[in-house]
Short mmCIF file of C-alpha atoms in Angstrom, two decimals:
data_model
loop_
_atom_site.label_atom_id
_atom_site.label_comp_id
_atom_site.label_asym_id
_atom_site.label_seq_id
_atom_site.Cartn_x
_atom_site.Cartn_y
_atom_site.Cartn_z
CA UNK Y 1 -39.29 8.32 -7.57
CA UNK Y 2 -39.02 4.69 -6.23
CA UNK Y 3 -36.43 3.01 -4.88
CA UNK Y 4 -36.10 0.94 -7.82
CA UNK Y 5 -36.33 4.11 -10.23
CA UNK Y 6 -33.56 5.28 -8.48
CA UNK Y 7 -31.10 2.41 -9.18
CA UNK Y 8 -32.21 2.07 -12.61
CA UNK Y 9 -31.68 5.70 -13.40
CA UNK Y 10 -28.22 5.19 -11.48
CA UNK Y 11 -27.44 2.25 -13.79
CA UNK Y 12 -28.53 3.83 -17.16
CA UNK Y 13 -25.98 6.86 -16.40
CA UNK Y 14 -23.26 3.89 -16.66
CA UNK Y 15 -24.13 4.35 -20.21
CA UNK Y 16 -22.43 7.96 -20.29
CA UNK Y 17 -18.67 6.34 -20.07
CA UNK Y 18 -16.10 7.89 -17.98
CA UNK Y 19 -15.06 11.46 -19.21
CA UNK Y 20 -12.36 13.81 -17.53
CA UNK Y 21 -13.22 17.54 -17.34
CA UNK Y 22 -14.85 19.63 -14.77
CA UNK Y 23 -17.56 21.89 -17.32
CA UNK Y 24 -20.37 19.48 -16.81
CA UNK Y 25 -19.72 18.46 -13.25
CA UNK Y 26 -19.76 22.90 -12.59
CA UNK Y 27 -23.25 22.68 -14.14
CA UNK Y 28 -24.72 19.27 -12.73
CA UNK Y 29 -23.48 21.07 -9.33
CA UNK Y 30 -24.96 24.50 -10.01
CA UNK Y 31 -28.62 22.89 -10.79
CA UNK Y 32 -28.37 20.92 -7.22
CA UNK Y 33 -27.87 24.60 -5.51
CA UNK Y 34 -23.60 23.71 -4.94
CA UNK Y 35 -24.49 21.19 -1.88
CA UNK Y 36 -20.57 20.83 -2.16
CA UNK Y 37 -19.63 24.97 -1.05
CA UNK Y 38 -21.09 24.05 2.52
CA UNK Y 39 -18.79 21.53 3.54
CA UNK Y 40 -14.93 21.29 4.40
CA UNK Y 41 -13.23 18.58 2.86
CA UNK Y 42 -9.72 16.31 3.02
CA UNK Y 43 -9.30 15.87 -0.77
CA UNK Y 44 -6.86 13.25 -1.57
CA UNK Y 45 -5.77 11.84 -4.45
CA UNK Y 46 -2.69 9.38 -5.53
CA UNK Y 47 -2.28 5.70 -7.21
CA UNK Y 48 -2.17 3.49 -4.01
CA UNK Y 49 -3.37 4.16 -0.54
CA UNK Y 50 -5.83 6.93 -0.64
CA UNK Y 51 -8.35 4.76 1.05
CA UNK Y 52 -6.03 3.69 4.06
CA UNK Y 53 -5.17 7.38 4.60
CA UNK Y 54 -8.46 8.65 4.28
CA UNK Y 55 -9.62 5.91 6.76
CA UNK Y 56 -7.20 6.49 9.04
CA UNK Y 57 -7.79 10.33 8.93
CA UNK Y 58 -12.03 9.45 9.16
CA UNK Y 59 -11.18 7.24 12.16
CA UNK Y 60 -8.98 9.68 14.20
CA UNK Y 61 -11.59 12.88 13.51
CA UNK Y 62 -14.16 10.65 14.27
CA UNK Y 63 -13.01 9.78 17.45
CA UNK Y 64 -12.37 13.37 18.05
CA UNK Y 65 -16.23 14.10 17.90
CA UNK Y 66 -16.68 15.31 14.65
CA UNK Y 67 -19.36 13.97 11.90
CA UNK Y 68 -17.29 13.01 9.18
CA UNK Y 69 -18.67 12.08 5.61
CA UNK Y 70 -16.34 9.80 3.85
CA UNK Y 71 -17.10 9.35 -0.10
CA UNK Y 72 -14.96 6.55 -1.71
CA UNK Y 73 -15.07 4.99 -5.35
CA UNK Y 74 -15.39 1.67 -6.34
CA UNK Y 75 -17.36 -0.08 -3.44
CA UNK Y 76 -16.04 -2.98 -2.76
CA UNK Y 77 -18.62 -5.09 -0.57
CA UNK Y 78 -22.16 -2.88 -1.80
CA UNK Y 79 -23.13 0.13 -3.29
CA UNK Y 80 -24.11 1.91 -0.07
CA UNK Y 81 -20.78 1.53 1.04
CA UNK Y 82 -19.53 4.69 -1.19
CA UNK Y 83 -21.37 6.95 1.11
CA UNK Y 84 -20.78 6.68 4.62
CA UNK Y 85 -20.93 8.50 7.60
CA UNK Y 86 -18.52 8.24 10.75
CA UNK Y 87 -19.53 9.26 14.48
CA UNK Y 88 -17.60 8.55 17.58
CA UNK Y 89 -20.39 7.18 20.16
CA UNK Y 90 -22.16 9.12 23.17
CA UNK Y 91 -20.40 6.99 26.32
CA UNK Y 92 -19.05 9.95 27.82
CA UNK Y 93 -15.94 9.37 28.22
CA UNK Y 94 -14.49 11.56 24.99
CA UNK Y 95 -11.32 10.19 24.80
CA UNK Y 96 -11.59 6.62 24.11
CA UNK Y 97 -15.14 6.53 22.53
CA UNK Y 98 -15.86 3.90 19.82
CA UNK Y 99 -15.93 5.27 16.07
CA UNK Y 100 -18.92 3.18 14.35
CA UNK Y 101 -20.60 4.54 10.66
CA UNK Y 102 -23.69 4.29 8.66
CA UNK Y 103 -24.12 3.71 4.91
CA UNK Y 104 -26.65 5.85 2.98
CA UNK Y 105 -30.14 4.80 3.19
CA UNK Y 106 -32.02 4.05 0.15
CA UNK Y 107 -34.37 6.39 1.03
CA UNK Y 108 -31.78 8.91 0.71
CA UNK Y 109 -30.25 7.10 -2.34
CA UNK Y 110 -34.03 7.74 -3.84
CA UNK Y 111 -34.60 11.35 -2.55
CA UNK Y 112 -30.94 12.23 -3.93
CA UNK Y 113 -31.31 10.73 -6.66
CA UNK Y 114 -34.98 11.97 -7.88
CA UNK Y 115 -33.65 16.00 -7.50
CA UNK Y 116 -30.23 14.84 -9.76
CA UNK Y 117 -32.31 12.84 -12.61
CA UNK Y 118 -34.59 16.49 -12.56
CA UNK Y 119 -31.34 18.35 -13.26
CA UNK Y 120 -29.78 15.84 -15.87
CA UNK Y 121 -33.12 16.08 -17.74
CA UNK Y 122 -32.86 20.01 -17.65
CA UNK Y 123 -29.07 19.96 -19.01
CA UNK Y 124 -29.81 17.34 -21.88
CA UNK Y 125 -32.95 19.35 -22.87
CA UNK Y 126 -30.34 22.15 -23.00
CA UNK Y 127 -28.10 20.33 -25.34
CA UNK Y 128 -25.25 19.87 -22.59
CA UNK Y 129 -24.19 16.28 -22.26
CA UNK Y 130 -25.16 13.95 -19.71
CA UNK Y 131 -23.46 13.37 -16.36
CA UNK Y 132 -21.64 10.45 -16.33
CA UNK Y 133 -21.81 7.94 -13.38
CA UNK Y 134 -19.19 9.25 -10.98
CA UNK Y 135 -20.54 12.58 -11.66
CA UNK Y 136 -23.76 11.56 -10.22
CA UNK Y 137 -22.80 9.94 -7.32
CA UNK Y 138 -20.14 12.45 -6.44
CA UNK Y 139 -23.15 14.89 -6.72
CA UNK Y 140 -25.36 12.69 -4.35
CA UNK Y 141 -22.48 12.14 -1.91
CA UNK Y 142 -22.08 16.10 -1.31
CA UNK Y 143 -25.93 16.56 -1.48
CA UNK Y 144 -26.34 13.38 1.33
CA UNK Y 145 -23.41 15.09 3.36
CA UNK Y 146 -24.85 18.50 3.36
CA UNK Y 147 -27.93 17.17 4.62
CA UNK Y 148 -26.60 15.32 7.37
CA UNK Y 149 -24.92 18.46 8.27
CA UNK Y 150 -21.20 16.78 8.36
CA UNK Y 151 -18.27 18.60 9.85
CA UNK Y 152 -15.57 17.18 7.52
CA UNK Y 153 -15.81 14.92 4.27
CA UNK Y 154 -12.73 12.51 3.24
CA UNK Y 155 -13.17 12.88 -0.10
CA UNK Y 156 -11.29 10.37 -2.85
CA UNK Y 157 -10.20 11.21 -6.01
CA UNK Y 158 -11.79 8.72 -8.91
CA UNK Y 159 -9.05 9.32 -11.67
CA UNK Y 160 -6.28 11.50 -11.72
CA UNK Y 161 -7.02 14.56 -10.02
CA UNK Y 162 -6.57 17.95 -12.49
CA UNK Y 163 -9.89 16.97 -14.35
CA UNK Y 164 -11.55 14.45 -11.79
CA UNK Y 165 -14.91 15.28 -11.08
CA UNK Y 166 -14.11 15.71 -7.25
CA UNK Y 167 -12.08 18.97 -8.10
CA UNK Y 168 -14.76 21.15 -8.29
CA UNK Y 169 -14.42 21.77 -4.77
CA UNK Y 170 -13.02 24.76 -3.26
CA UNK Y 171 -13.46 24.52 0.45
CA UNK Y 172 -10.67 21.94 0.90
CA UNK Y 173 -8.96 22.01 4.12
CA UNK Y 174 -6.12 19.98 3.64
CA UNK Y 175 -5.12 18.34 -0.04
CA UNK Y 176 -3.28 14.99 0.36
CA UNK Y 177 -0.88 12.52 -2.45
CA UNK Y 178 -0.82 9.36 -1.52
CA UNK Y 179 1.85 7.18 -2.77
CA UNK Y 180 2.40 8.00 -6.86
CA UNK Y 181 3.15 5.04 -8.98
CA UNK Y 182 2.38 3.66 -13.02
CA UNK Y 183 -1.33 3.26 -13.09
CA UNK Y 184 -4.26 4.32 -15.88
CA UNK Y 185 -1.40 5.38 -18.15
CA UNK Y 186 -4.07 5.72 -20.79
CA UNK Y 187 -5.54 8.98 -19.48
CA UNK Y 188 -2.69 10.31 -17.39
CA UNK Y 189 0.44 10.15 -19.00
CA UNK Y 190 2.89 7.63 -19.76
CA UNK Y 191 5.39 8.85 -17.28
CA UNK Y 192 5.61 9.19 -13.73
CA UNK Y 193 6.26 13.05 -13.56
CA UNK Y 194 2.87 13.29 -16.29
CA UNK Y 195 0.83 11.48 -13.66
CA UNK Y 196 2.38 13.03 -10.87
CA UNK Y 197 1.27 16.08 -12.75
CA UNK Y 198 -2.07 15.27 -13.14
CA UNK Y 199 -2.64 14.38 -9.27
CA UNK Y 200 -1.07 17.40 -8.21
CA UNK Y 201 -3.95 18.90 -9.88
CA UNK Y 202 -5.99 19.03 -6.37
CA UNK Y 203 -3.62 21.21 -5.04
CA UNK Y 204 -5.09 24.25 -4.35
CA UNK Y 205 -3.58 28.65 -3.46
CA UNK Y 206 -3.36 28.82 0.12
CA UNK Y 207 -4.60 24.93 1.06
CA UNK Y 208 -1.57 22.97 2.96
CA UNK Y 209 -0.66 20.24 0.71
CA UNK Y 210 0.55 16.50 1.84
CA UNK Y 211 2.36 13.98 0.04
CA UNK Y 212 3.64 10.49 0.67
CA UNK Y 213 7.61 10.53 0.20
CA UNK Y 214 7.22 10.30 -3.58
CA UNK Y 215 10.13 8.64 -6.32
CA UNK Y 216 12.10 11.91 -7.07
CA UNK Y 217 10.25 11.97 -10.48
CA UNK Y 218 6.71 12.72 -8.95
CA UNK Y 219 7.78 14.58 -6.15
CA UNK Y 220 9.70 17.14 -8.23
CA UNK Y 221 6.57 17.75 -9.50
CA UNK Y 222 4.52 18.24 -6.68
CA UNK Y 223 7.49 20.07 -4.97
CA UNK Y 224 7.45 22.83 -8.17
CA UNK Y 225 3.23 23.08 -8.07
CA UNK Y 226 3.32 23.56 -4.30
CA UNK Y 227 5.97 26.61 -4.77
CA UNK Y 228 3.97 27.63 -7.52
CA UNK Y 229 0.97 28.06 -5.86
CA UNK Y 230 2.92 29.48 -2.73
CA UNK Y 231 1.80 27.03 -0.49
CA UNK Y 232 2.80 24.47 2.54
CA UNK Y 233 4.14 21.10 1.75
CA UNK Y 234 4.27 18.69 4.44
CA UNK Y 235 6.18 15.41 3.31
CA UNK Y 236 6.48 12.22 4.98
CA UNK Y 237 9.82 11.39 6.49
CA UNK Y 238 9.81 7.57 6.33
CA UNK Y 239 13.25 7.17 7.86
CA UNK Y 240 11.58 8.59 11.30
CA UNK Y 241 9.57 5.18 10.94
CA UNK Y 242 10.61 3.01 13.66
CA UNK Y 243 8.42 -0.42 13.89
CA UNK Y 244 9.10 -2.43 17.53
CA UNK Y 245 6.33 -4.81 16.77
CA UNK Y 246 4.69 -6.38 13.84
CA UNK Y 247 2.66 -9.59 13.21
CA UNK Y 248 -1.03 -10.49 12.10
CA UNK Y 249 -2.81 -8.62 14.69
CA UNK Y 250 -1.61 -5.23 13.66
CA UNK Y 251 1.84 -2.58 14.37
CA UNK Y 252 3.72 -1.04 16.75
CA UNK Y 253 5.69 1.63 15.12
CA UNK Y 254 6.80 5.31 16.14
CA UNK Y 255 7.16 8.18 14.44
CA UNK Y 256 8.91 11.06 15.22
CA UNK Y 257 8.48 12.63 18.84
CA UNK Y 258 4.95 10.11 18.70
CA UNK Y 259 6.06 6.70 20.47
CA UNK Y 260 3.93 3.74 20.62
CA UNK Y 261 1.65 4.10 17.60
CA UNK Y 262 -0.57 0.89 16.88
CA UNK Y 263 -2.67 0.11 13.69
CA UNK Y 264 -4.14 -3.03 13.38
CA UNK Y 265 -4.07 -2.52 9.15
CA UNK Y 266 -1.27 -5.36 8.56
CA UNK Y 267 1.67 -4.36 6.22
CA UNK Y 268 4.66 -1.89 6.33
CA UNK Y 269 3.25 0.13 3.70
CA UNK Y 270 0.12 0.86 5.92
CA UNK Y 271 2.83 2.67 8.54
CA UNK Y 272 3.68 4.73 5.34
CA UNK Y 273 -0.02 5.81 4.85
CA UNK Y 274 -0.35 6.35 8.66
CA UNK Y 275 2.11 8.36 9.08
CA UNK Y 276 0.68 10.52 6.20
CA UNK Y 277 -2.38 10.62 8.34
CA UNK Y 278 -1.28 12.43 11.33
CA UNK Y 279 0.43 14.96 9.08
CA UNK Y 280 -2.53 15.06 7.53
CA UNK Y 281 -3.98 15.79 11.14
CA UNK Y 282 -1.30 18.39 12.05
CA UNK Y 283 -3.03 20.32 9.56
CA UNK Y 284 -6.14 19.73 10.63
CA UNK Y 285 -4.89 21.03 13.99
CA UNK Y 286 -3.41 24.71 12.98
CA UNK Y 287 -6.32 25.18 11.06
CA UNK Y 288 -8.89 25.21 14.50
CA UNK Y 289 -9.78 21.08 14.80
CA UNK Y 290 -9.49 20.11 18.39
CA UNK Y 291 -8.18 16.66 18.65
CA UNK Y 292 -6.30 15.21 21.29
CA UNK Y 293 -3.34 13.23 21.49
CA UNK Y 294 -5.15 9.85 22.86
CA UNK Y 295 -8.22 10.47 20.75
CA UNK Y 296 -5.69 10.20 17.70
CA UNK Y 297 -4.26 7.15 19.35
CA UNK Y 298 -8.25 5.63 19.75
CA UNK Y 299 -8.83 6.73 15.87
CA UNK Y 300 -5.76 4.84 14.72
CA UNK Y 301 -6.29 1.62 16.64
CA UNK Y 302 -9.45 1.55 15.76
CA UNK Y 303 -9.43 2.34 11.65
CA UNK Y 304 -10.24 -0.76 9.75
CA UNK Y 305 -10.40 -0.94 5.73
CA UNK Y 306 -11.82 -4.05 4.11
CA UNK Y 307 -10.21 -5.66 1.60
CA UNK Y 308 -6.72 -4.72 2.36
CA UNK Y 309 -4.74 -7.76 3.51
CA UNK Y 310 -7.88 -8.86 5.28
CA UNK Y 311 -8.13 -12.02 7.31
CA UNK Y 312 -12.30 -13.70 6.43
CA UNK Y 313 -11.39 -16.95 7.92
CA UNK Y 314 -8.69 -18.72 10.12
CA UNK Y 315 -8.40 -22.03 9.25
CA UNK Y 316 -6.63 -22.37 6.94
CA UNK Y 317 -6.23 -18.58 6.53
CA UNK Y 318 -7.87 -16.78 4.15
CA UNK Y 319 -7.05 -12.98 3.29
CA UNK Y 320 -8.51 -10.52 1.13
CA UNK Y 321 -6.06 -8.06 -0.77
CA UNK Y 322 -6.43 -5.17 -3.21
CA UNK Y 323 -3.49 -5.06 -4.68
CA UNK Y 324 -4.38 -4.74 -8.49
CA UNK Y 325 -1.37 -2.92 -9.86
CA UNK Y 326 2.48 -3.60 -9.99
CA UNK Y 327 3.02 -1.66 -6.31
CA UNK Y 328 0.70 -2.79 -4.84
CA UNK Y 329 2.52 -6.14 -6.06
CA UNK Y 330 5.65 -5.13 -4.26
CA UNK Y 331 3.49 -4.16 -1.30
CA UNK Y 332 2.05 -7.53 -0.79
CA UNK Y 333 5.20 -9.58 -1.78
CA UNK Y 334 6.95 -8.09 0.49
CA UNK Y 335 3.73 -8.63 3.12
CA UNK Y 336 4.10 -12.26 2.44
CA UNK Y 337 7.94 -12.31 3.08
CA UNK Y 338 7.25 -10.72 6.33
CA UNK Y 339 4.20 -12.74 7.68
CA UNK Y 340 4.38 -16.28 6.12
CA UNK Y 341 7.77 -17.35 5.36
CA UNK Y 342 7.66 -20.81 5.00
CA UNK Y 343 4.20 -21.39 4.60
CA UNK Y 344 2.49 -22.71 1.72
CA UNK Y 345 0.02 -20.39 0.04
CA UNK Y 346 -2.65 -20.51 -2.69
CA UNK Y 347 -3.30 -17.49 -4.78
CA UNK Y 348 -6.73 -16.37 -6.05
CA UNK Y 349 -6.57 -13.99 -8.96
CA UNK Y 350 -8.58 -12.13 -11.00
CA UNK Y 351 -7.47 -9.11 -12.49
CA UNK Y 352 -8.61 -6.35 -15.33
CA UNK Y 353 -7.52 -6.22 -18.80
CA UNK Y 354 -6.26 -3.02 -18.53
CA UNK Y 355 -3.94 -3.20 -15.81
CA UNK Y 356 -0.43 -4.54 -16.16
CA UNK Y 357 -0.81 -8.12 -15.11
CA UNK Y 358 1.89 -9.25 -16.02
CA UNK Y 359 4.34 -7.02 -13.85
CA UNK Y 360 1.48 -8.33 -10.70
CA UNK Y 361 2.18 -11.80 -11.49
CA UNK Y 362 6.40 -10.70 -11.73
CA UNK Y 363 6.36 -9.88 -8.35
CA UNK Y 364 4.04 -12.10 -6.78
CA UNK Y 365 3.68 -15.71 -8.62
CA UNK Y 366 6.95 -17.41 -7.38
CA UNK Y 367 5.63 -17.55 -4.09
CA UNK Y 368 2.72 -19.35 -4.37
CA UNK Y 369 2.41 -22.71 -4.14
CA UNK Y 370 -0.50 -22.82 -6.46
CA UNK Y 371 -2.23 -20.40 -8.41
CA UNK Y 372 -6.02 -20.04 -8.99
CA UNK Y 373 -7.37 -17.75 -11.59
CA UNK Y 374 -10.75 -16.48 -12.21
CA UNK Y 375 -12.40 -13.98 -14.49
CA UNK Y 376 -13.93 -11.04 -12.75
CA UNK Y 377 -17.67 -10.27 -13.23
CA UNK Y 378 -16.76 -6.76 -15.18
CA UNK Y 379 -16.87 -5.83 -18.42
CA UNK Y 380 -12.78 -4.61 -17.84
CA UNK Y 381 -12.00 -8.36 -16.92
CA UNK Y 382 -9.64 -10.27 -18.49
CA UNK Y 383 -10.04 -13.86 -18.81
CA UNK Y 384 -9.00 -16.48 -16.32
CA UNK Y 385 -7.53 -18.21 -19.14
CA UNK Y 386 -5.82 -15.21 -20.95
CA UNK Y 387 -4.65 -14.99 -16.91
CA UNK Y 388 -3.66 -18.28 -16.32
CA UNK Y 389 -1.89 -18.46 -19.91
CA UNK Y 390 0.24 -14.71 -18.15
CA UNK Y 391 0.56 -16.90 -14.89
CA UNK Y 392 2.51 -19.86 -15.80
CA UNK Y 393 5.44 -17.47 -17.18
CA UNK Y 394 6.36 -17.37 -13.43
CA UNK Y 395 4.33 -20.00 -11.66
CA UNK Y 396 3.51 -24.10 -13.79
CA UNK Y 397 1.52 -24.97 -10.64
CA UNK Y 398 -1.97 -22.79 -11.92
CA UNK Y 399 -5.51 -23.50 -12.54
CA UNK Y 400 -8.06 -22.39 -14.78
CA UNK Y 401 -11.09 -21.95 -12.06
CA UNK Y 402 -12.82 -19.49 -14.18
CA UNK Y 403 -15.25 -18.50 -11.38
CA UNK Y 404 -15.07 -16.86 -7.94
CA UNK Y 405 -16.87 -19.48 -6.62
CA UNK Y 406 -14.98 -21.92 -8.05
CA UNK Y 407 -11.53 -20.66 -7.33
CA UNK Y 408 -12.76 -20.64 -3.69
CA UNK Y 409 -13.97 -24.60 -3.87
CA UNK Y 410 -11.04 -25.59 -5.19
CA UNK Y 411 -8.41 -23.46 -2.99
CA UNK Y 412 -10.02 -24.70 0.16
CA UNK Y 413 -10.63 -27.88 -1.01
CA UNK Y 414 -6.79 -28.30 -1.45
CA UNK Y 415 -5.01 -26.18 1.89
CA UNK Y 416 -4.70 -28.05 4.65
CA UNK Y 417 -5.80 -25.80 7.89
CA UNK Y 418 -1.56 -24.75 8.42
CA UNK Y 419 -2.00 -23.51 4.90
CA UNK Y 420 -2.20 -19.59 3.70
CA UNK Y 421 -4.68 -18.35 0.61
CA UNK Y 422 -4.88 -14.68 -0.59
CA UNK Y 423 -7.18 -13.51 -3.03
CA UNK Y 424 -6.46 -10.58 -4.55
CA UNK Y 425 -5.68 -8.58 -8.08
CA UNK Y 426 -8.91 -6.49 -8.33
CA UNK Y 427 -11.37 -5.13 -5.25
CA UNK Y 428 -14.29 -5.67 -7.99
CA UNK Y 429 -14.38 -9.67 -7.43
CA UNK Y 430 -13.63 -9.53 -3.37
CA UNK Y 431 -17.29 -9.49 -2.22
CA UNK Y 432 -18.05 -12.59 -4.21
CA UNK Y 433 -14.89 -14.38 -2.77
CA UNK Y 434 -16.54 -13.01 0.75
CA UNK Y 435 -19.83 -14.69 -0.16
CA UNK Y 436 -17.87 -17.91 -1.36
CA UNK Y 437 -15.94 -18.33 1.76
CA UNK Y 438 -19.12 -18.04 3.87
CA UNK Y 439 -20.73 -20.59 2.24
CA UNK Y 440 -17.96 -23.49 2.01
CA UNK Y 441 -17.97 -25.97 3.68
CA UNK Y 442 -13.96 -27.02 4.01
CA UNK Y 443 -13.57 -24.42 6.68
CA UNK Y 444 -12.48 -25.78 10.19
#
């Protein structure tokens, strides 16, 4: 198989939809020789914040010498960025060594991906149905981790948790809930404790569990499956949050007995998924890990994750956000409040059609000065029409740009260098905004 065969067989298994169960991901698994049963694994699921956590947690066992696979779902900048790799480097000083990673090759991509088309033939021929997409490439992540002999994977759940592909693992060392919030109502429920249910679903008989401080909805839930299952829950105590120093190059906070903590991540909320880190580590800890105090200092100054409040350019200053959901909203309203009261600011938005726009645009329109909104290049996109049409409920000042590109032309065409401008409302459109900044020419 060629490189090329590769990606087209990886782009014809789009075909296959997105279905929830765990039957034909046991098989596709079983064919493969169960690449997944020799690794150890972080499994976390949750609505928002699973891929700050699990970065902080890569970061901060990274820096503590281990070899740490981290599989995440949907890349945002290129497809090689779902599987990656994360060593701390060979200086010799082992306490404040620099954490750097690698993406998959595509010569592994190919090799991977040859041995996984041979076993999707063999079930089809069988009259099983076909992998879907994420089945595949969770697949070729554990088969590309196994090979490169990783001590630990940070493994994300796709959707849910109960019946997400990712469950099929039962060599977790620690299962962690992120924050728990209205999101994909369509396959998980259409209340909080029904989702809540569904992501509690990784929890596992004798695996510590930890969750973010949870509405009392969800974390009755995961309170009665823990006790259930007889096993440790660790919960984040956000009232033993104390932050001493916060502005756009990162966070001073302390937590508990730990005093000093920095994170260069910008945003409260990103002290909340810290913090659910280094439980996360405690864990780690009792179970045999050997990590040191400083080198989990090291791993948290040094965890970046792109796309999440995410300064491109400086003048005027442009950020890239994820939020795509009506938290995630809150999170970055209350972001703005905090870092740019006063100034003006231009939104960039694109969003999906199946995600509740409207409550994004609730919390968030009223503080823009002008709104920008584009349709992402998805087949899940809604218009930057139907958009704008949502957007000028809560905001008259908005513009039809209908591209990325052009939303970026115009936005920076307009700030003046004091100015703020935030793109965000899907992480499927950020890598063309990326691209578009790059290339303008009203930067300063």
């Amino acid at each position: 198989m060629t490189y090329e065969e590769a990606t087209r067989f990886l782009k014809d298994c789009e075909g296959y939809g997105s279905v929830l169960g765990l039957d034909n991901m046991k098989l596709l698994l079983e064919g493969l020789f169960n690449p997944q049963k020799d690794l150890k694994f972080v499994h976390i699921a949750g609505t928002n914040g699973k891929g700050s956590t699990a970065a902080f947690i890569t970061y901060c066992m990274a820096a503590a010498g281990y070899k740490v696979g981290r599989y995440i779902s949907p890349a945002v900048f290129c497809y090689e960025e779902k599987f990656q790799i994360f060593e701390a480097g060979s200086d010799g000083n082992t306490e404040s060594r620099k954490v750097s990673s690698v993406f998959i090759t595509k010569e592994d991509i190919t090799e991977e991906a040859g041995q996984i088309k041979e076993v999707c033939q063999n079930l089809t021929s069988e009259g099983k149905n076909h992998p879907t997409i994420f089945e595949v490439e969770t697949a070729l992540a554990m088969m590309y981790f196994r090979k490169k002999q990783c001590d630990l994977v940070v493994l994300e759940v796709g959707l849910g948790g109960r019946l997400d592909a990712t469950n099929v693992i039962d060599t977790t060392e620690c299962a962690v809930i992120t924050s728990i919030s209205m999101d994909h109502m369509t396959y998980l429920g259409n209340t909080l404790a029904e989702i809540a249910w569904e992501k509690a679903g990784i929890i596992k008989p004798g695996i510590p569990v930890v969750s973010y401080e949870q509405a009392e909805e969800a974390s009755t839930v995961i309170k009665a499956r823990a006790k259930e299952l007889k096993v440790d829950l660790l919960i984040a105590e956000f009232n033993k949050i104390e932050i001493s120093r916060q502005n756009l190059e990162g966070t001073t906070f302390s937590y508990g007995e730990r005093k000093n903590l920095y994170i260069r991540l910008l945003g409260e909320h990103q002290v909340k998924n810290a913090t659910l880190a280094l439980l996360s580590l405690e864990v780690l800890i009792k179970k045999g890990y050997k990590i040191t105090e400083q080198q989990i200092r090291e791993g948290l100054y040094q965890t970046c994750w792109s796309g999440r409040l995410e300064p491109i350019a400086m003048h005027p200053l442009f950020l890239l956000d994820g939020a795509h959901n009506e938290d995630a909203a809150v999170n970055l309203a209350e972001n703005i409040k905090q870092y740019f009261k006063g100034k003006r600011i231009y939104f960039i938005m694109g969003v999906f059609a199946d995600k509740e726009y409207d409550a994004i645009l609730k919390h968030t329109a009223h503080l823009a000065y002008k709104i920008y909104t584009l349709t992402p290049n998805n087949q899940r996109g809604l218009s930057s029409a139907a958009l704008a049409r949502a957007a000028v409920n809560y905001n008259k000042n908005v513009i039809d740009s209908v591209t990325s590109a052009n939303a970026v032309w115009s936005a920076l065409k307009a700030a003046k260098k004091e100015d703020i401008i935030i793109a965000f409302g899907s992480l499927s459109h950020l890598q063309e905004i990326r691209e578009a900044v790059k290339n303008s020419e009203y930067l300063l």
